[in-house]
Short mmCIF file of C-alpha atoms in Angstrom, two decimals:
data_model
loop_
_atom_site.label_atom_id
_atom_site.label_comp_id
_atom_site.label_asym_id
_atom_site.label_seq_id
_atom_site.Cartn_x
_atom_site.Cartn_y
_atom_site.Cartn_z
CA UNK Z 1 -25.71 -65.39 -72.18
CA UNK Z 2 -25.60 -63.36 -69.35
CA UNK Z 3 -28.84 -61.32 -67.34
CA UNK Z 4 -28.69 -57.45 -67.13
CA UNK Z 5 -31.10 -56.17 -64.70
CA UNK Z 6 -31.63 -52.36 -63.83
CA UNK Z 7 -32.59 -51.03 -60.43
CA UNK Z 8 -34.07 -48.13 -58.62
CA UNK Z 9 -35.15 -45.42 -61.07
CA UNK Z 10 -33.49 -46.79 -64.38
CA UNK Z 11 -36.75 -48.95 -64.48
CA UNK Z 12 -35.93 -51.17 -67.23
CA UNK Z 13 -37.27 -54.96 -67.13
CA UNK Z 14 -34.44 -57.25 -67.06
CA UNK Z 15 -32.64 -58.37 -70.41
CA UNK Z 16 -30.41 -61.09 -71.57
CA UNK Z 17 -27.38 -60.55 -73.41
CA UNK Z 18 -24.81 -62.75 -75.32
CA UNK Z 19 -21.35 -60.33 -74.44
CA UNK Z 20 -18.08 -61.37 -72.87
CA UNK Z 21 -16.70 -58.67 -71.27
CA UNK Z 22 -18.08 -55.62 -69.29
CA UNK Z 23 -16.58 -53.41 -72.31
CA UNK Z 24 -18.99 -54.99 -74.65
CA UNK Z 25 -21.73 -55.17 -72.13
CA UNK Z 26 -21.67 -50.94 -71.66
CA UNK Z 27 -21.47 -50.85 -75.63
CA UNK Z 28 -25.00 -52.76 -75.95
CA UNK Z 29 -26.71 -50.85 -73.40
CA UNK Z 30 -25.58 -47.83 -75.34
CA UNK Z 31 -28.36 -48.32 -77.79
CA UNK Z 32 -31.09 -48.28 -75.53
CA UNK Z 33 -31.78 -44.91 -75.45
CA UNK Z 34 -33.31 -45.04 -72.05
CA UNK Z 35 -30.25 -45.61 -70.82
CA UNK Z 36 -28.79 -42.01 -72.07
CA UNK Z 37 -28.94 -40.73 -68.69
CA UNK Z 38 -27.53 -43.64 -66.81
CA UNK Z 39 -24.36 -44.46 -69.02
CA UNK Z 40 -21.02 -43.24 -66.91
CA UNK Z 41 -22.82 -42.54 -64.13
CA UNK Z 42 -23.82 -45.82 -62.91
CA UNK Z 43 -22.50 -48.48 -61.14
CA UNK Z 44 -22.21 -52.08 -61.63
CA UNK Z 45 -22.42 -55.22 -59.57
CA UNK Z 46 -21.63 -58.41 -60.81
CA UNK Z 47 -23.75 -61.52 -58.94
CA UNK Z 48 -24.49 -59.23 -56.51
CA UNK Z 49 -20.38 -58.10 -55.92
CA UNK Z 50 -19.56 -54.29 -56.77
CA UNK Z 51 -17.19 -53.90 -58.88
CA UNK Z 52 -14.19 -51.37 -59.57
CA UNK Z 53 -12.64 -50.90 -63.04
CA UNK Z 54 -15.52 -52.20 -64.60
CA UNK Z 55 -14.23 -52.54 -68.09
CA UNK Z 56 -11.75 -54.93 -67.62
CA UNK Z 57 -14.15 -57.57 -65.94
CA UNK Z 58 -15.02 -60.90 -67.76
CA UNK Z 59 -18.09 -62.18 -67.96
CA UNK Z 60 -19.35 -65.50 -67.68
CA UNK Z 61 -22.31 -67.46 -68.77
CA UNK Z 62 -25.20 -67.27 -66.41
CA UNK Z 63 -23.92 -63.93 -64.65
CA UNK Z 64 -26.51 -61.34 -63.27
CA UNK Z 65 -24.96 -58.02 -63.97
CA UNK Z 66 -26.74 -55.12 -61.97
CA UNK Z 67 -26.75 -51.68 -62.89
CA UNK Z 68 -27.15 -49.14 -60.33
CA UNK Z 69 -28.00 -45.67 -60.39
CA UNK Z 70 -25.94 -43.00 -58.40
CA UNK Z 71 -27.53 -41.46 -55.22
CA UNK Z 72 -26.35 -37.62 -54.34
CA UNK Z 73 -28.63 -36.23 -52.00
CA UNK Z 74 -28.03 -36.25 -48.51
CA UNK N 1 -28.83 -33.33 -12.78
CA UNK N 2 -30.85 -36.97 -13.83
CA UNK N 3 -28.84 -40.16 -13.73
CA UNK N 4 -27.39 -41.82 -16.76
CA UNK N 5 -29.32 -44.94 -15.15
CA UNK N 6 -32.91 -43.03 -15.73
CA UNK N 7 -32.15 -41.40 -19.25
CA UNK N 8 -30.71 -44.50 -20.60
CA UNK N 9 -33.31 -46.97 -18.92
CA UNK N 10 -34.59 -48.64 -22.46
CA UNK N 11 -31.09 -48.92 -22.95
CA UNK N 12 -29.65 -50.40 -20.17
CA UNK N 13 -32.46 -53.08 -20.93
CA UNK N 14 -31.03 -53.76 -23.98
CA UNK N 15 -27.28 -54.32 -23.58
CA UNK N 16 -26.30 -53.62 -19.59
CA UNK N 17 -24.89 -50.96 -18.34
CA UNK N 18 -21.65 -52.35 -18.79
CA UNK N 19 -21.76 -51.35 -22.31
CA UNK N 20 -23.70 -48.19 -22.17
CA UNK N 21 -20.87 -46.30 -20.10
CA UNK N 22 -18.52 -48.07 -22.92
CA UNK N 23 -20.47 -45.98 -25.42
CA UNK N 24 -19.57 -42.53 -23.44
CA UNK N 25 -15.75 -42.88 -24.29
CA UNK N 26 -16.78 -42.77 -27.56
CA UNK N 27 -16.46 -39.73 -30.61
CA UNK N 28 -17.97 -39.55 -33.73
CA UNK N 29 -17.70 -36.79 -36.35
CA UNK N 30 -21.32 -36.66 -38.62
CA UNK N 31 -19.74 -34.85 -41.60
CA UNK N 32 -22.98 -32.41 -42.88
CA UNK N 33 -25.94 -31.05 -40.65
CA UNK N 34 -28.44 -31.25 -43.21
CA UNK N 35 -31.12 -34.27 -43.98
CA UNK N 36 -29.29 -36.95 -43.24
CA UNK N 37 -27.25 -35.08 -40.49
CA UNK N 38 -30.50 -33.68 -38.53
CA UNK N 39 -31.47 -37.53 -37.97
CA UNK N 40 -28.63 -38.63 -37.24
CA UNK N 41 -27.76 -36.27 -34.89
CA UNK N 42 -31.07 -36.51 -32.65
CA UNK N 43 -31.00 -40.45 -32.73
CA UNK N 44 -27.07 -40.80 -31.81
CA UNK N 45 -26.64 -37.44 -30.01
CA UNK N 46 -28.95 -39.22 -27.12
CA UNK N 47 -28.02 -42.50 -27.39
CA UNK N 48 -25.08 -41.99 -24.68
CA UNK N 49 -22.08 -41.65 -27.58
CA UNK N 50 -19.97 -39.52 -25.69
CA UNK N 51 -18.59 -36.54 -28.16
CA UNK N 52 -20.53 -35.91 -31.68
CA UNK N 53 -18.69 -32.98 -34.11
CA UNK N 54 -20.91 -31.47 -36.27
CA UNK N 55 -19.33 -30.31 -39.55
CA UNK N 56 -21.26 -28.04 -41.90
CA UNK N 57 -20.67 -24.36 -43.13
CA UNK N 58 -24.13 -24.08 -44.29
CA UNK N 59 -26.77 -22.01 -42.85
CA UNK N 60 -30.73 -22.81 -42.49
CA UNK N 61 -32.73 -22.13 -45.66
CA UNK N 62 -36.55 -22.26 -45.40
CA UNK N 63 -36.35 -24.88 -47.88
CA UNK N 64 -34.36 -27.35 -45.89
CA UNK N 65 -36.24 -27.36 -42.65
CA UNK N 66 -39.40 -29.72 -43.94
CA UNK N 67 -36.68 -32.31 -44.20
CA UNK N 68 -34.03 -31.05 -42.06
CA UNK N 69 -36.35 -32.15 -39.51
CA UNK N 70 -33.39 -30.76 -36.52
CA UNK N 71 -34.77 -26.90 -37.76
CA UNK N 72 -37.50 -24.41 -36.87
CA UNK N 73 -38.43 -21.62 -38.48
CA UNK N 74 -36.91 -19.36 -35.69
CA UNK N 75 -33.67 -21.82 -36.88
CA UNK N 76 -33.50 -19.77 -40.29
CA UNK N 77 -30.30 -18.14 -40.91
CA UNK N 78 -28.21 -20.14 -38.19
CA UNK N 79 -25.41 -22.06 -39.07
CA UNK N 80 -26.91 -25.70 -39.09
CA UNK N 81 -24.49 -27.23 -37.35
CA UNK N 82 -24.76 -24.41 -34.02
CA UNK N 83 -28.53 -24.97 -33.97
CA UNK N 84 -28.00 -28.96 -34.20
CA UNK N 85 -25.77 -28.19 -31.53
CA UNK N 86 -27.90 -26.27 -29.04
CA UNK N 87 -31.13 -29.08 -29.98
CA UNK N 88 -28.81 -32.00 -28.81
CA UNK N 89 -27.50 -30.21 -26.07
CA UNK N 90 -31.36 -29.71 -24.56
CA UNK N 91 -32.03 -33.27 -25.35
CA UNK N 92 -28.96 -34.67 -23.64
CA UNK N 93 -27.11 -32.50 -21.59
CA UNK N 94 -24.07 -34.57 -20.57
CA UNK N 95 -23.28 -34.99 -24.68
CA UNK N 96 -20.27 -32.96 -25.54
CA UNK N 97 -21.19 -31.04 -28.76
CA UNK N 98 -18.36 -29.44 -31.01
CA UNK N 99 -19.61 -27.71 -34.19
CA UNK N 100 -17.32 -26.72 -37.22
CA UNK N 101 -18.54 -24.22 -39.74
CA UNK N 102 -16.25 -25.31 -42.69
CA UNK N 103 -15.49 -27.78 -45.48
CA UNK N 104 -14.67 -31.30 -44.54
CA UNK N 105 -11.01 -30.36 -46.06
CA UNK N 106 -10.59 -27.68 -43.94
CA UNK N 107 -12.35 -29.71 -40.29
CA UNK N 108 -9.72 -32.46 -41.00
CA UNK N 109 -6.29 -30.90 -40.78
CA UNK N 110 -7.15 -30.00 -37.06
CA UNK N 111 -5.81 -33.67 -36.65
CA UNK N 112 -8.84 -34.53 -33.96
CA UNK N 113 -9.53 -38.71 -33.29
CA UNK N 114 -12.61 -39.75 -33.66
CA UNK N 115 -13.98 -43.90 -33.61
CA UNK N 116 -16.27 -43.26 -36.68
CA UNK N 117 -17.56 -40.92 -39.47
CA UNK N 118 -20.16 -41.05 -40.57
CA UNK N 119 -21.57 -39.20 -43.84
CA UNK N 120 -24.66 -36.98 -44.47
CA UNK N 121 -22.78 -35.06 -47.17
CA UNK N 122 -24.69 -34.40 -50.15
CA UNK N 123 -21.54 -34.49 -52.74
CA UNK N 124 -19.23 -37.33 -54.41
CA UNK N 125 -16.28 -35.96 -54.20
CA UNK N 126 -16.67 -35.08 -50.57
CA UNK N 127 -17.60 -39.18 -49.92
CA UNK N 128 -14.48 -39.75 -52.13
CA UNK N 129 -12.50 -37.20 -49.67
CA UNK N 130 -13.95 -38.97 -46.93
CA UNK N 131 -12.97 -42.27 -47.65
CA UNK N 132 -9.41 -41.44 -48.11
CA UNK N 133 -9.13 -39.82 -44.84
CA UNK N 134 -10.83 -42.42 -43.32
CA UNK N 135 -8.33 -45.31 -44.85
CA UNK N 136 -5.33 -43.22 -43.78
CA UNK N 137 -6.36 -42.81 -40.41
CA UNK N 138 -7.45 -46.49 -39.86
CA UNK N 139 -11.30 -45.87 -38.70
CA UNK N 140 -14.38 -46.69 -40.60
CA UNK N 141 -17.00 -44.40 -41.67
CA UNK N 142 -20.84 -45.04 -42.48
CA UNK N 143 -22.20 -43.78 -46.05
CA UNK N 144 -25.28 -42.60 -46.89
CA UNK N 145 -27.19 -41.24 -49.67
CA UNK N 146 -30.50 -40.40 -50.50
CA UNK N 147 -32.74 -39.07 -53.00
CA UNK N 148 -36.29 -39.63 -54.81
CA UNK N 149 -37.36 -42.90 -52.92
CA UNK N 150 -34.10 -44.58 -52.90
CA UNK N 151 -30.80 -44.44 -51.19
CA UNK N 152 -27.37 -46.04 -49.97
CA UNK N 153 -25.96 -47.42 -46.85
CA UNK N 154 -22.77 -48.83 -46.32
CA UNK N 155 -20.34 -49.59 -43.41
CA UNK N 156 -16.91 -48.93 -45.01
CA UNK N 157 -14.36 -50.57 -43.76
CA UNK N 158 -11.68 -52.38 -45.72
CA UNK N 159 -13.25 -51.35 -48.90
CA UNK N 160 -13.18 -48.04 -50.73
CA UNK N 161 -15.66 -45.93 -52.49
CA UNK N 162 -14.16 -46.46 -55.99
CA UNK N 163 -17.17 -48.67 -57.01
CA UNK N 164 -19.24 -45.33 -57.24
CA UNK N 165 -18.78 -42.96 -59.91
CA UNK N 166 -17.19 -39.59 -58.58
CA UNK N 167 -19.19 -37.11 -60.44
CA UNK N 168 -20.61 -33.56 -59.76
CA UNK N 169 -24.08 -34.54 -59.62
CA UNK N 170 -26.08 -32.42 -57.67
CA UNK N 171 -28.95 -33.59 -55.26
CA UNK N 172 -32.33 -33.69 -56.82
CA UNK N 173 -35.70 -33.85 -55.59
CA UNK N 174 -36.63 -34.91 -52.13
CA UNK N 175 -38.94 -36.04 -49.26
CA UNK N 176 -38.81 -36.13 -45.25
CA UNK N 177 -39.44 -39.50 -44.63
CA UNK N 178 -36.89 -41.01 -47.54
CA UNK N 179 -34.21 -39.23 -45.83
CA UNK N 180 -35.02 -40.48 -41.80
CA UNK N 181 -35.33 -43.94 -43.10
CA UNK N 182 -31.75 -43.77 -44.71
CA UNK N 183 -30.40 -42.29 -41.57
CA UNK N 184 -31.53 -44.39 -39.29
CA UNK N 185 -30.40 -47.13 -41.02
CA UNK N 186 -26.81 -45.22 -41.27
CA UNK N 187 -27.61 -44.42 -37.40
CA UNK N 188 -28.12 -48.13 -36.32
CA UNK N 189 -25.28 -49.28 -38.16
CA UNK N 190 -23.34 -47.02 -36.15
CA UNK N 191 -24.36 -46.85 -32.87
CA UNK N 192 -24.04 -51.13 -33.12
CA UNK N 193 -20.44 -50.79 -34.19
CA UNK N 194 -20.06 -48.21 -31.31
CA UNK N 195 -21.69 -50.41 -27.99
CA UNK N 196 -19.85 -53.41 -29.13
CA UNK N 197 -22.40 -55.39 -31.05
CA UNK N 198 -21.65 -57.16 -34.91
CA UNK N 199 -21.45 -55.20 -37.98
CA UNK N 200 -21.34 -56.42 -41.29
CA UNK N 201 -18.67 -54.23 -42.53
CA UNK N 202 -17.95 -53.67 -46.25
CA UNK N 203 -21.42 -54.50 -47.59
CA UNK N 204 -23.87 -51.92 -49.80
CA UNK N 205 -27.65 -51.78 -49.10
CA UNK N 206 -29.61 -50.38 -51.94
CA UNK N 207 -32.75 -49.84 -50.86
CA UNK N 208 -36.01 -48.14 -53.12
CA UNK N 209 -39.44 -48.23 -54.11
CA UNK N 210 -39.88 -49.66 -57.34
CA UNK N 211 -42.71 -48.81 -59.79
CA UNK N 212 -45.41 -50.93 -58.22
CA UNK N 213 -44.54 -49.32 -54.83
CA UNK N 214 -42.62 -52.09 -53.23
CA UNK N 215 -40.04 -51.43 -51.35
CA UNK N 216 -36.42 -53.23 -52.42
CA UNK N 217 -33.39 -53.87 -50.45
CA UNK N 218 -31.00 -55.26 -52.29
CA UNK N 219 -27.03 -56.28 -50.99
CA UNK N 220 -23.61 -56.26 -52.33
CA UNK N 221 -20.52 -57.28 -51.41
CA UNK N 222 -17.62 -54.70 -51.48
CA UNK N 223 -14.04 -55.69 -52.76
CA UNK N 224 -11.05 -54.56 -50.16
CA UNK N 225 -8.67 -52.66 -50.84
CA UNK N 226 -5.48 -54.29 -52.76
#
């Protein structure tokens, strides 16, 4: 099981999720609809570590993925 | 003319004067005059750095100055990064000032040196451009990005800019004080790495207000480069 939180704007309470990979993690949060907006656009950290590639990552039990939003403006 | 020693008094308290005539040797290029630019360029532009390039080919809108907080009204229709310019020249009159009215792509193949870049672009593709400059000429550069009540600041160093998304989002809605805060973080960051002083390099501060109105700052690590 593995902890998803979303920061910043996505405003979403944390969740917990049984997935292994980063692949299957994107396809779950594909059903929350709230998440619509923030699919492809976000990034992701995993225990606090950015990562590149995303979809290839492994996931292991225990692991706090975060999903951040992008930032634009300047 | 008034001495170094009396404009940079606080200063010299701080870190000597060793280190404050160090910082006069120094360039910088802030790449966009706009939000992020304006603050940047008042805070660093009289800090003692010795050459800042300005880089934007936009003029002032009425719309930009209640955040663009380098602008008057008499400012509208200047090219922002003239009037920057002209404001850090009558804060600090020994600071060399060059301003560029063009794209970053088109400011970098005049093949100038520079210790640092730092960001106040508003665009992904242009952070993505920067970082790949940056890389190939060996220097770091300082990202920031703001919006809403949140933002990013990083120190890149060793690490690129592929953990972000390179889309062609546009910048959204927007507040004055937001935007100073995210500079001057982006500002101190800089002018640390520039006297001398640590830096943690390669390391992404998200920082926003969450629903309850707390304010969040949150840390990553970045990877390096392979």
């Amino acid at each position: 099981m593995i902890k998803v939180e979303f920061l910043g704007p996505i405003g979403l309470n944390p969740i917990e999720l049984n997935v292994k990979t980063v692949e299957e993690l994107s396809e779950s949060l594909k059903k929350i609809s709230a998440m619509d907006q923030w699919i492809g656009i976000s990034a992701i950290a995993i225990n606090d570590k950015m990562v590149t590639n995303s979809e290839d990552c492994m996931l292991s039990d225990g692991d706090v993925v975060s999903v951040l939003p992008p930032v634009c403006g300047g | 003319m008034i001495t170094k020693e009396e404009y940079f008094n606080r200063q010299i308290l701080l870190w000597g004067e060793e280190t404050q005539a160090q910082l006069s040797s120094k360039s910088i290029a802030i790449i966009g005059c706009g939000g992020l630019g304006s603050a940047l360029a008042i805070t660093l532009g009289s800090s003692g750095i010795g050459t800042l390039h300005l880089v934007d080919f936009d003029t002032v809108s009425v719309h930009n100055i209640h955040r663009q907080i380098a602008y008057t009204m008499e400012d509208e229709g200047a090219y922002k990064c003239e009037a920057l310019g002209k404001l850090l020249k009558r804060r600090y009159e020994r600071l060399k000032v060059s301003t560029y009215k063009e794209k970053f792509e088109t400011f970098i193949k005049q093949e100038q040196e520079f210790d640092l870049i730092i960001d106040a672009t508003d665009r992904f593709p242009v952070r993505a451009s920067i970082d790949k400059y940056a890389k190939a000429q060996g220097i770091p550069w300082v990202h920031g990005s703001v919006e809403a009540f949140h933002g990013y600041v990083c120190f890149y160093d060793k690490a690129s800019f592929d953990s972000f998304k390179i889309s062609d989002q546009v910048p959204g809605g927007i507040t004055p004080p937001i935007v100073v805060f995210i500079a001057s973080l982006q500002a101190n960051l800089a002018l640390r790495y520039l006297a001398g002083l640590n830096v943690r390099k390669d390391e992404l501060h998200y920082l926003y207000f969450d629903d309850l109105g707390s304010l969040n700052h949150r840390k990553f690590l970045l990877n390096e480069e392979d």
